[in-house]
Amino acid sequence: MKLTDAFARRLARHVRLDAEQESALTAVSARERVFDVGDVVVERGDRPTEAFVVCEGWAARTVSLSGERTQIVNFMLPGDLFDLQVLAGGPADHTVRALTPLSIRSVEREEVLRLLAAGSPLAPALWWAVVQEEAILREQVVRNGRRTARERVAHLLLELHERLRSAGLAEEESFVLPVGQAAIADALGLSYVHVSRVLSHLERNGLIARSRGLVTFTDRPEIESMCGFSGSYLGAHRGPLPAEPF
Amino acid sequence: MKLTDAFARRLARHVRLDAEQESALTAVSARERVFDVGDVVVERGDRPTEAFVVCEGWAARTVSLSGERTQIVNFMLPGDLFDLQVLAGGPADHTVRALTPLSIRSVEREEVLRLLAAGSPLAPALWWAVVQEEAILREQVVRNGRRTARERVAHLLLELHERLRSAGLAEEESFVLPVGQAAIADALGLSYVHVSRVLSHLERNGLIARSRGLVTFTDRPEIESMCGFSGSYLGAHRGPLPAEPF
DNA sequence: CGTGACATTGAACAAAGTCAAAAGTGGTGG
DNA sequence: CCACCACTTTTGACTTTGTTCAATGTCACG
């Protein structure tokens, strides 16, 4: 489990890793890199020759528009694999930035291609990661498009919790939120002022509790039904993928 | 060019198709299917065993929430290849619905896998299609997250035009919009009433003209700069992809 | 302590939603 | 050709939701 504990744990939770796959995972040669809060990992316009796995810390894919407007397209948490797509050639149309102190491992293009080749023991796991990333992105569109601010905040908190949990990084009903409310706002297309109000509201209504960075769900059935959250898009389907080349 | 004229045209515009690739394209065995407006192509929860190419008409990936709320996650236009991801196993977390009379061709899972295998002449083209779909999705997040209603509508019109044009289905400065304002609203997370107002506004300000379904850009520089549109995420990078297996 | 980053609160404001009614639009059958 | 139908679009009045601005609080850290 050299590559990333979180990555391995997350994979293992959704696709059963056999011995062959585990050894393939530890055989991946990856260079570690470390960033500080605010550092840029991938610059818009770059043509990276590597994909990345987050080891520790949070990062975000962001796009900046004119006039101080910033959108966080998605969060990257420990265990997440990202930028597989850019390997296909084009320049990155976004910026990846560290939201906390961040440690990632980069995997060379050639290595990724080898892993993706049909027949490789890890190919299914990589496919699964790519597909899940897209599912999260689609959910982000729905959330920001047709939900109220309260629903958005609640839904995002639930998603982050579930993702951290599947990497073994959160308790049953609580998790550490290492980013400020401004980041939440930029992900949800809200103002940070409103995010603050909504969080207070959720707390006053007994749906969550907060102390420093720790968020606790104090009434899970209620908060889930209030925002229509169902973790199924995060890969609730346990068990191995179809055995095929994929 | 049996598979789909639009698909072939679109591919040819972005990745140079050599003779070998063209013949691979015509060799793809695909079953044609036809739908009426409103018909469901893929139901949420299905585990499709095929991917699809749109031949004629428009479709949309939609998610419905409680209380009449519907979000269009993305539009599928002629030449678009979709649902490659579902082949990886999980159930679809969305519904695909025909927005106009629709004709698609479905490609069996095994066929797709063969096309995707490293070394297949069409693999780069398919990769390109997948990567572009993700780029469009990310742009959708940014658009709906941090743009005003006016910017959103203008930006979406420009995107649809560019996508149709790259399939050879639109004029230089105009295109036929075969869906109602309610569909635009569901894509942009707005009310259809507001979409109507915004369209009128754009027209009054000389940015677009409308007659029946035909939309014409009457001041392209202005409308592009007004909404910050740049087609680069749609694959402006002409020319072939890197020669590698990808 | 003092400082700076982040969070909260209130008041005024702006953007977009809702409701309801009127005005197109197009298709069908008499 | 016209009358009728269903559907989409437009328009106006009003409400709701979230933003902006600005002041105040809190807390970790030097």
Coordinates of C-alpha atoms (C1' of nucleotides) in Angstrom, one line a residue:
Chain A
M1 CA 0.0 0.0 0.0
K2 CA 2.8 2.4 -0.8
L3 CA 0.9 4.6 -3.3
T4 CA -1.6 6.1 -1.0
D5 CA -3.3 4.6 1.9
A6 CA -6.4 6.6 1.2
F7 CA -6.5 5.6 -2.4
A8 CA -6.1 1.9 -1.6
R9 CA -8.7 2.1 1.1
R10 CA -11.1 3.8 -1.1
L11 CA -10.6 1.4 -4.0
A12 CA -10.8 -1.6 -1.7
R13 CA -14.1 -0.4 -0.4
H14 CA -15.7 -0.4 -3.8
V15 CA -13.8 -2.9 -6.0
R16 CA -12.4 -5.9 -4.4
L17 CA -8.7 -5.8 -4.8
D18 CA -7.1 -9.2 -5.2
A19 CA -3.4 -10.0 -4.5
E20 CA -2.4 -9.3 -8.1
Q21 CA -4.1 -5.9 -8.0
E22 CA -2.5 -5.0 -4.7
S23 CA 0.9 -5.7 -6.0
A24 CA 0.2 -3.8 -9.2
L25 CA -0.8 -0.9 -7.0
T26 CA 2.4 -0.9 -4.9
A27 CA 4.4 -1.2 -8.1
V28 CA 3.2 2.1 -9.4
S29 CA 6.1 4.5 -9.4
A30 CA 4.9 7.8 -8.2
R31 CA 6.8 11.0 -7.2
E32 CA 5.6 12.8 -4.1
R33 CA 5.0 16.5 -4.2
V34 CA 4.0 18.9 -1.4
F35 CA 2.2 22.2 -1.6
D36 CA 1.1 24.9 0.8
V37 CA -2.3 26.5 1.1
G38 CA -3.0 28.5 -2.0
D39 CA -0.3 26.9 -4.1
V40 CA -1.1 26.1 -7.7
V41 CA -0.8 22.4 -8.6
V42 CA -1.9 22.6 -12.2
E43 CA -2.1 26.0 -14.0
R44 CA -4.8 26.7 -16.5
G45 CA -3.2 26.2 -19.9
D46 CA -0.7 23.6 -18.8
R47 CA -0.4 20.4 -20.6
P48 CA 0.5 18.1 -17.7
T49 CA 2.2 14.8 -18.5
E50 CA 1.1 13.3 -15.2
A51 CA -2.0 12.3 -13.4
F52 CA -2.2 12.8 -9.6
V53 CA -3.4 11.0 -6.5
V54 CA -4.1 13.0 -3.4
C55 CA -2.3 11.6 -0.3
E56 CA -3.1 14.2 2.3
G57 CA -5.0 17.5 2.3
W58 CA -7.6 19.0 0.1
A59 CA -7.3 20.5 -3.3
A60 CA -9.9 22.1 -5.7
R61 CA -10.3 22.5 -9.4
T62 CA -11.2 26.2 -9.8
V63 CA -12.1 28.5 -12.6
S64 CA -11.9 32.3 -12.2
L65 CA -14.1 34.7 -14.0
S66 CA -13.9 38.4 -14.4
G67 CA -14.7 40.4 -11.3
E68 CA -13.5 38.4 -8.3
R69 CA -15.8 35.5 -9.2
T70 CA -14.4 32.1 -8.6
Q71 CA -16.1 28.7 -9.0
I72 CA -14.8 25.6 -7.4
V73 CA -15.7 22.8 -9.9
N74 CA -14.9 20.0 -7.6
F75 CA -13.0 19.1 -4.4
M76 CA -10.2 16.7 -4.5
L77 CA -9.9 14.7 -1.2
P78 CA -7.3 12.2 -0.1
G79 CA -7.5 9.1 -2.2
D80 CA -8.9 11.0 -5.2
L81 CA -7.3 10.3 -8.6
F82 CA -7.5 13.2 -11.0
D83 CA -6.4 14.7 -14.3
L84 CA -6.5 11.4 -16.0
Q85 CA -8.3 13.2 -18.8
V86 CA -5.7 15.8 -19.5
L87 CA -3.4 13.0 -20.6
A88 CA -5.5 12.9 -23.7
G89 CA -3.8 15.9 -25.0
G90 CA -5.5 19.3 -24.6
P91 CA -4.4 22.1 -22.3
A92 CA -6.1 22.2 -18.9
D93 CA -9.0 24.5 -18.9
H94 CA -8.9 25.0 -15.1
T95 CA -6.6 25.5 -12.2
V96 CA -5.9 23.0 -9.4
R97 CA -5.1 24.7 -6.2
A98 CA -4.2 23.4 -2.7
L99 CA -6.9 24.3 -0.1
T100 CA -4.9 23.0 2.8
P101 CA -1.3 21.8 3.1
L102 CA -1.3 19.2 0.4
S103 CA 0.7 16.1 -0.5
I104 CA 0.1 14.4 -3.8
R105 CA 1.8 11.7 -5.8
S106 CA 2.1 12.2 -9.5
V107 CA 2.0 9.3 -11.9
E108 CA 3.7 9.6 -15.3
R109 CA 1.6 9.5 -18.4
E110 CA 3.3 6.3 -19.6
E111 CA 2.6 4.6 -16.4
V112 CA -1.1 5.5 -16.5
L113 CA -1.4 4.3 -20.0
R114 CA 0.1 1.0 -19.0
L115 CA -2.3 0.7 -16.1
L116 CA -5.2 1.6 -18.4
A117 CA -4.4 -0.9 -21.0
A118 CA -7.0 -3.6 -21.3
G119 CA -5.9 -6.6 -19.2
S120 CA -4.0 -4.6 -16.6
P121 CA -5.1 -5.7 -13.2
L122 CA -5.7 -2.1 -12.1
A123 CA -7.6 -1.0 -15.1
P124 CA -11.1 -1.6 -13.6
A125 CA -10.2 0.3 -10.5
L126 CA -9.0 3.3 -12.6
W127 CA -12.2 3.2 -14.7
W128 CA -14.2 3.2 -11.6
A129 CA -12.4 6.2 -10.3
V130 CA -13.0 8.1 -13.6
V131 CA -16.6 7.2 -13.7
Q132 CA -17.2 8.2 -10.1
E133 CA -15.5 11.6 -10.7
E134 CA -18.0 12.2 -13.5
A135 CA -20.9 11.2 -11.3
I136 CA -19.9 13.7 -8.7
L137 CA -19.6 16.3 -11.3
R138 CA -23.1 15.7 -12.5
E139 CA -24.4 15.8 -9.0
Q140 CA -22.7 19.1 -8.6
V141 CA -24.6 20.4 -11.6
V142 CA -28.0 19.3 -10.2
R143 CA -27.2 20.6 -6.7
N144 CA -26.2 24.1 -7.9
G145 CA -28.9 24.2 -10.5
R146 CA -32.1 23.2 -8.8
R147 CA -31.5 23.2 -5.0
T148 CA -32.0 26.0 -2.5
A149 CA -29.1 27.3 -0.5
R150 CA -30.0 25.3 2.5
E151 CA -30.3 22.1 0.5
R152 CA -27.0 22.8 -1.3
V153 CA -25.0 23.3 1.9
A154 CA -26.5 20.3 3.6
H155 CA -26.0 18.1 0.5
L156 CA -22.4 19.1 0.0
L157 CA -21.6 18.4 3.7
L158 CA -23.1 15.0 3.3
E159 CA -21.2 14.3 0.2
L160 CA -17.9 15.4 1.7
H161 CA -18.5 13.3 4.7
E162 CA -19.3 10.2 2.7
R163 CA -16.3 10.7 0.5
L164 CA -14.0 11.1 3.5
R165 CA -15.6 8.1 5.2
S166 CA -14.9 5.9 2.2
A167 CA -11.3 6.8 2.5
G168 CA -11.3 6.0 6.2
L169 CA -10.9 9.6 7.2
A170 CA -14.1 10.4 9.0
E171 CA -16.2 9.2 11.9
E172 CA -19.6 7.7 11.5
E173 CA -21.4 11.0 12.0
S174 CA -18.8 13.7 11.9
F175 CA -15.8 14.9 10.0
V176 CA -13.2 17.7 10.0
L177 CA -13.9 20.4 7.5
P178 CA -10.4 21.9 6.8
V179 CA -11.6 24.7 4.5
G180 CA -13.3 28.0 5.2
Q181 CA -16.8 29.0 4.4
A182 CA -15.6 30.9 1.4
A183 CA -14.5 27.7 -0.3
I184 CA -18.0 26.2 0.4
A185 CA -19.5 29.3 -1.1
D186 CA -17.3 29.1 -4.2
A187 CA -18.3 25.5 -4.7
L188 CA -22.0 26.1 -4.3
G189 CA -22.2 29.4 -6.2
L190 CA -23.3 31.3 -3.1
S191 CA -21.8 34.3 -1.2
Y192 CA -19.8 33.4 1.8
V193 CA -22.1 35.6 3.9
H194 CA -25.1 33.5 3.0
V195 CA -23.2 30.3 3.6
S196 CA -22.5 31.5 7.1
R197 CA -26.2 32.2 7.7
V198 CA -27.2 28.9 6.3
L199 CA -24.8 27.0 8.5
S200 CA -26.0 28.9 11.6
H201 CA -29.6 28.0 10.5
L202 CA -28.8 24.3 10.1
E203 CA -27.2 24.4 13.6
R204 CA -30.0 26.2 15.3
N205 CA -32.4 23.7 13.7
G206 CA -30.5 20.8 15.2
L207 CA -29.3 19.3 12.0
I208 CA -25.6 19.8 12.5
A209 CA -23.3 20.8 15.3
R210 CA -20.0 22.6 14.8
S211 CA -16.9 23.2 16.9
R212 CA -13.9 24.6 15.1
G213 CA -13.5 22.6 12.0
L214 CA -15.5 19.6 13.2
V215 CA -18.9 19.1 11.6
T216 CA -21.3 16.6 13.2
F217 CA -24.6 15.4 11.8
T218 CA -27.0 15.4 14.8
D219 CA -30.1 14.3 12.9
R220 CA -29.1 12.3 9.9
P221 CA -32.5 11.2 8.7
E222 CA -33.8 14.7 8.8
I223 CA -30.9 16.3 7.0
E224 CA -30.8 13.7 4.4
S225 CA -34.4 13.9 3.6
M226 CA -34.4 17.7 3.8
C227 CA -31.9 18.0 1.0
G228 CA -32.7 14.8 -0.9
F229 CA -29.3 13.2 -0.4
S230 CA -28.7 9.7 -1.5
G231 CA -25.1 8.5 -1.5
S232 CA -25.8 6.1 -4.4
Y233 CA -23.9 8.3 -6.9
L234 CA -20.8 7.9 -4.8
G235 CA -20.6 4.3 -5.6
A236 CA -22.9 2.6 -3.1
H237 CA -22.7 -0.4 -5.3
R238 CA -20.3 -2.5 -3.4
G239 CA -18.7 -5.6 -4.8
P240 CA -16.4 -6.0 -7.7
L241 CA -17.0 -4.6 -11.2
P242 CA -17.8 -6.8 -14.1
A243 CA -14.9 -9.1 -14.7
E244 CA -14.4 -7.9 -18.3
P245 CA -11.4 -6.1 -19.6
F246 CA -12.8 -2.9 -18.2
Chain B
M1 CA -19.5 7.1 -43.1
K2 CA -22.3 4.8 -42.2
L3 CA -22.2 5.2 -38.5
T4 CA -23.3 8.8 -38.3
D5 CA -22.5 11.6 -40.6
A6 CA -22.5 14.1 -37.7
F7 CA -20.2 11.9 -35.6
A8 CA -17.7 11.4 -38.4
R9 CA -17.8 15.1 -39.3
R10 CA -17.3 16.1 -35.7
L11 CA -14.4 13.7 -35.2
A12 CA -12.8 14.7 -38.5
R13 CA -12.9 18.3 -37.4
H14 CA -10.8 17.7 -34.3
V15 CA -8.8 14.6 -34.9
R16 CA -7.5 13.9 -38.4
L17 CA -9.1 10.6 -39.5
D18 CA -6.8 8.6 -41.8
A19 CA -8.1 5.9 -44.1
E20 CA -7.6 3.2 -41.5
Q21 CA -9.7 5.1 -39.0
E22 CA -12.4 5.8 -41.5
S23 CA -12.8 2.2 -42.4
A24 CA -12.8 1.3 -38.7
L25 CA -15.6 3.8 -38.2
T26 CA -17.8 2.3 -40.9
A27 CA -17.1 -1.1 -39.6
V28 CA -18.8 -0.4 -36.3
S29 CA -21.9 -2.3 -36.1
A30 CA -24.7 -0.2 -34.6
R31 CA -28.4 -0.7 -34.3
E32 CA -30.6 2.3 -35.1
R33 CA -33.3 3.3 -32.7
V34 CA -35.9 6.1 -33.0
F35 CA -37.8 8.0 -30.3
D36 CA -40.5 10.6 -30.1
V37 CA -40.4 13.8 -28.1
G38 CA -40.4 13.0 -24.4
D39 CA -39.5 9.4 -24.8
V40 CA -37.1 7.9 -22.3
V41 CA -33.9 6.5 -23.9
V42 CA -32.2 5.5 -20.6
E43 CA -34.1 5.2 -17.4
R44 CA -32.5 6.1 -14.1
G45 CA -31.5 2.8 -12.5
D46 CA -30.9 1.0 -15.8
R47 CA -27.7 -0.8 -16.4
P48 CA -27.3 -0.3 -20.1
T49 CA -25.1 -2.6 -22.1
E50 CA -24.7 -0.2 -24.9
A51 CA -23.3 3.2 -25.6
F52 CA -25.0 5.6 -28.0
V53 CA -24.3 8.0 -30.8
V54 CA -26.9 10.6 -31.7
C55 CA -27.7 10.7 -35.4
E56 CA -30.5 13.2 -35.5
G57 CA -32.4 15.3 -33.0
W58 CA -31.6 16.4 -29.5
A59 CA -31.6 14.5 -26.2
A60 CA -30.9 15.5 -22.7
R61 CA -29.6 13.9 -19.5
T62 CA -32.0 15.0 -16.8
V63 CA -32.5 14.5 -13.1
S64 CA -35.8 15.2 -11.4
L65 CA -36.0 16.4 -7.8
S66 CA -39.0 16.6 -5.6
G67 CA -41.5 19.3 -6.4
E68 CA -41.5 19.7 -10.2
R69 CA -37.9 20.6 -10.2
T70 CA -35.9 19.2 -13.1
Q71 CA -32.3 19.8 -14.0
I72 CA -30.9 19.1 -17.5
V73 CA -27.3 18.0 -16.8
N74 CA -26.3 18.2 -20.5
F75 CA -27.6 18.3 -24.0
M76 CA -26.8 15.6 -26.5
L77 CA -26.6 16.8 -30.0
P78 CA -26.2 15.0 -33.3
G79 CA -22.7 13.4 -33.4
D80 CA -22.4 13.2 -29.6
L81 CA -21.3 9.9 -28.1
F82 CA -22.7 9.2 -24.7
D83 CA -23.0 6.7 -21.9
L84 CA -19.6 5.3 -22.4
Q85 CA -19.2 5.5 -18.6
V86 CA -22.1 3.4 -17.7
L87 CA -20.4 0.5 -19.4
A88 CA -18.1 0.5 -16.3
G89 CA -20.9 -1.1 -14.4
G90 CA -23.0 1.0 -12.1
P91 CA -26.7 1.8 -12.7
A92 CA -27.4 5.1 -14.4
D93 CA -28.0 7.9 -11.9
H94 CA -29.9 9.9 -14.4
T95 CA -32.5 9.7 -17.2
V96 CA -31.9 10.4 -20.9
R97 CA -34.9 11.8 -22.7
A98 CA -35.6 12.8 -26.3
L99 CA -36.2 16.6 -26.6
T100 CA -37.1 16.3 -30.3
P101 CA -37.8 13.4 -32.5
L102 CA -34.6 11.5 -32.1
S103 CA -32.7 8.8 -33.9
I104 CA -29.7 7.2 -32.3
R105 CA -27.5 4.2 -32.9
S106 CA -26.5 2.0 -30.1
V107 CA -23.1 0.3 -30.0
E108 CA -22.8 -2.9 -28.0
R109 CA -20.6 -2.9 -25.0
E110 CA -18.2 -5.5 -26.5
E111 CA -17.8 -3.4 -29.6
V112 CA -17.0 -0.3 -27.5
L113 CA -14.4 -2.3 -25.5
R114 CA -12.8 -3.4 -28.7
L115 CA -12.7 0.2 -30.0
L116 CA -11.2 1.4 -26.8
A117 CA -8.5 -1.1 -26.5
A118 CA -5.1 0.4 -26.9
G119 CA -4.0 0.2 -30.5
S120 CA -7.4 0.4 -32.0
P121 CA -7.4 3.1 -34.7
L122 CA -10.5 4.8 -33.2
A123 CA -9.4 4.8 -29.6
P124 CA -7.9 8.3 -29.7
A125 CA -11.1 9.6 -31.2
L126 CA -13.2 8.0 -28.5
W127 CA -11.0 9.3 -25.8
W128 CA -11.3 12.7 -27.3
A129 CA -15.1 12.5 -27.1
V130 CA -15.1 11.4 -23.5
V131 CA -12.7 14.1 -22.5
Q132 CA -14.7 16.8 -24.3
E133 CA -17.9 15.6 -22.6
E134 CA -16.3 16.2 -19.3
A135 CA -15.0 19.6 -20.3
I136 CA -18.5 20.6 -21.3
L137 CA -19.8 19.3 -17.9
R138 CA -17.3 21.4 -16.0
E139 CA -18.2 24.5 -18.0
Q140 CA -21.8 23.8 -17.1
V141 CA -20.8 23.9 -13.4
V142 CA -19.0 27.2 -13.8
R143 CA -21.8 28.8 -15.9
N144 CA -24.6 27.9 -13.5
G145 CA -22.5 28.6 -10.5
R146 CA -21.0 32.0 -11.0
R147 CA -22.7 33.7 -14.0
T148 CA -25.7 35.9 -14.1
A149 CA -28.9 34.8 -15.9
R150 CA -28.0 37.0 -19.0
E151 CA -24.5 35.5 -19.1
R152 CA -25.8 32.0 -18.7
V153 CA -28.3 32.2 -21.5
A154 CA -25.8 33.9 -23.9
H155 CA -23.1 31.4 -23.0
L156 CA -25.3 28.4 -23.6
L157 CA -26.5 29.7 -26.9
L158 CA -22.9 30.2 -28.0
E159 CA -21.9 26.7 -26.8
L160 CA -24.8 25.0 -28.6
H161 CA -24.1 26.9 -31.8
E162 CA -20.4 26.0 -31.7
R163 CA -21.2 22.3 -31.0
L164 CA -23.7 22.2 -33.9
R165 CA -21.3 23.9 -36.2
S166 CA -18.6 21.4 -35.5
A167 CA -21.1 18.8 -36.6
G168 CA -21.8 20.7 -39.7
L169 CA -25.3 21.5 -38.6
A170 CA -25.3 25.3 -38.2
E171 CA -24.5 28.4 -40.2
E172 CA -21.7 30.7 -39.5
E173 CA -23.8 33.0 -37.2
S174 CA -27.1 31.2 -36.7
F175 CA -28.6 27.9 -35.8
V176 CA -32.0 26.3 -35.3
L177 CA -32.9 25.8 -31.6
P178 CA -35.4 23.0 -31.7
V179 CA -36.3 23.0 -28.0
G180 CA -38.5 25.4 -26.0
Q181 CA -37.4 27.9 -23.4
A182 CA -38.4 25.5 -20.6
A183 CA -35.5 23.2 -21.7
I184 CA -33.1 26.1 -21.6
A185 CA -34.4 27.1 -18.2
D186 CA -33.9 23.5 -16.9
A187 CA -30.4 23.4 -18.2
L188 CA -29.5 26.8 -16.6
G189 CA -31.3 26.5 -13.3
L190 CA -33.6 29.4 -14.1
S191 CA -37.4 29.7 -14.4
Y192 CA -38.7 29.7 -18.0
V193 CA -40.3 33.0 -17.3
H194 CA -36.9 34.5 -16.6
V195 CA -35.4 32.9 -19.7
S196 CA -38.1 34.5 -21.8
R197 CA -37.3 37.9 -20.3
V198 CA -33.6 37.4 -20.8
L199 CA -34.0 36.4 -24.4
S200 CA -36.1 39.4 -25.1
H201 CA -33.5 41.5 -23.5
L202 CA -30.7 40.1 -25.6
E203 CA -32.8 40.7 -28.7
R204 CA -33.7 44.3 -27.7
N205 CA -30.0 45.0 -27.1
G206 CA -29.1 43.8 -30.6
L207 CA -27.1 40.7 -29.5
I208 CA -29.3 38.1 -31.1
A209 CA -32.3 37.9 -33.4
R210 CA -35.0 35.3 -33.3
S211 CA -37.6 34.0 -35.7
R212 CA -39.3 30.8 -34.9
G213 CA -36.6 28.4 -33.8
L214 CA -33.8 30.2 -35.6
V215 CA -31.3 32.1 -33.4
T216 CA -28.9 34.5 -35.0
F217 CA -25.9 36.2 -33.4
T218 CA -26.1 39.8 -34.6
D219 CA -23.1 41.1 -32.7
R220 CA -20.7 38.2 -32.0
P221 CA -17.8 40.2 -30.4
E222 CA -20.2 41.8 -28.0
I223 CA -22.1 38.8 -26.9
E224 CA -18.9 36.7 -26.5
S225 CA -17.2 39.3 -24.4
M226 CA -20.4 40.0 -22.4
C227 CA -20.6 36.4 -21.2
G228 CA -16.9 35.6 -21.3
F229 CA -17.4 32.8 -23.8
S230 CA -14.3 31.1 -25.3
G231 CA -14.9 28.0 -27.3
S232 CA -11.5 26.6 -26.2
Y233 CA -13.1 24.0 -23.9
L234 CA -15.0 22.6 -26.9
G235 CA -11.8 21.4 -28.4
A236 CA -10.5 24.5 -30.3
H237 CA -7.2 22.7 -30.5
R238 CA -7.4 21.5 -34.0
G239 CA -5.1 18.9 -35.4
P240 CA -4.4 15.4 -34.3
L241 CA -4.0 14.2 -30.8
P242 CA -0.6 12.8 -29.6
A243 CA 0.2 9.7 -31.5
E244 CA 0.4 7.5 -28.4
P245 CA -1.9 4.6 -27.7
F246 CA -4.4 7.1 -26.4
Chain C
dC1 C1' -1.8 41.7 24.4
dG2 C1' -2.1 42.9 19.2
dT3 C1' -2.8 41.4 14.7
dG4 C1' -4.8 39.2 10.8
dA5 C1' -7.8 35.8 8.9
dC6 C1' -12.1 34.0 9.3
dA7 C1' -17.1 34.2 10.9
dT8 C1' -21.3 36.5 12.2
dT9 C1' -25.0 39.9 12.1
dG10 C1' -28.0 43.6 10.5
dA11 C1' -29.9 46.7 7.0
dA12 C1' -30.6 48.0 2.4
dC13 C1' -30.7 46.2 -2.2
dA14 C1' -30.8 43.4 -6.4
dA15 C1' -31.7 39.3 -8.9
dA16 C1' -34.6 35.9 -10.0
dG17 C1' -39.0 33.3 -8.8
dT18 C1' -44.0 32.9 -8.6
dC19 C1' -48.6 33.7 -10.0
dA20 C1' -51.8 35.0 -13.2
dA21 C1' -53.5 36.5 -17.3
dA22 C1' -53.0 37.7 -22.2
dA23 C1' -51.1 37.0 -26.7
dG24 C1' -48.8 34.3 -30.1
dT25 C1' -48.2 29.6 -32.8
dG26 C1' -49.1 25.8 -35.0
dG27 C1' -51.8 21.7 -36.1
dT28 C1' -56.4 19.6 -37.0
dG29 C1' -60.7 18.8 -38.7
dG30 C1' -65.0 20.9 -40.3
Chain D
dC1 C1' -60.4 28.9 -45.3
dC2 C1' -61.6 29.2 -40.7
dA3 C1' -62.5 27.9 -35.8
dC4 C1' -60.8 25.5 -32.2
dC5 C1' -57.4 23.3 -29.5
dA6 C1' -53.2 22.7 -26.9
dC7 C1' -49.0 24.6 -26.1
dT8 C1' -45.4 28.0 -25.7
dT9 C1' -44.1 32.7 -25.0
dT10 C1' -44.8 37.2 -23.2
dT11 C1' -46.0 40.7 -19.8
dG12 C1' -47.1 42.8 -15.4
dA13 C1' -47.5 42.9 -10.3
dC14 C1' -45.7 41.1 -6.4
dT15 C1' -42.7 37.9 -3.4
dT16 C1' -38.8 35.4 -2.2
dT17 C1' -34.1 34.4 -2.0
dG18 C1' -29.8 35.6 -1.9
dT19 C1' -26.2 39.6 -2.4
dT20 C1' -23.7 43.6 -0.9
dC21 C1' -21.9 46.6 2.3
dA22 C1' -20.3 47.5 6.6
dA23 C1' -19.7 46.9 11.3
dT24 C1' -18.7 43.7 15.0
dG25 C1' -16.9 39.3 17.0
dT26 C1' -13.9 35.4 17.6
dC27 C1' -9.9 32.9 17.8
dA28 C1' -5.2 31.2 16.9
dC29 C1' -0.7 32.6 16.9
dG30 C1' 3.2 35.5 17.4

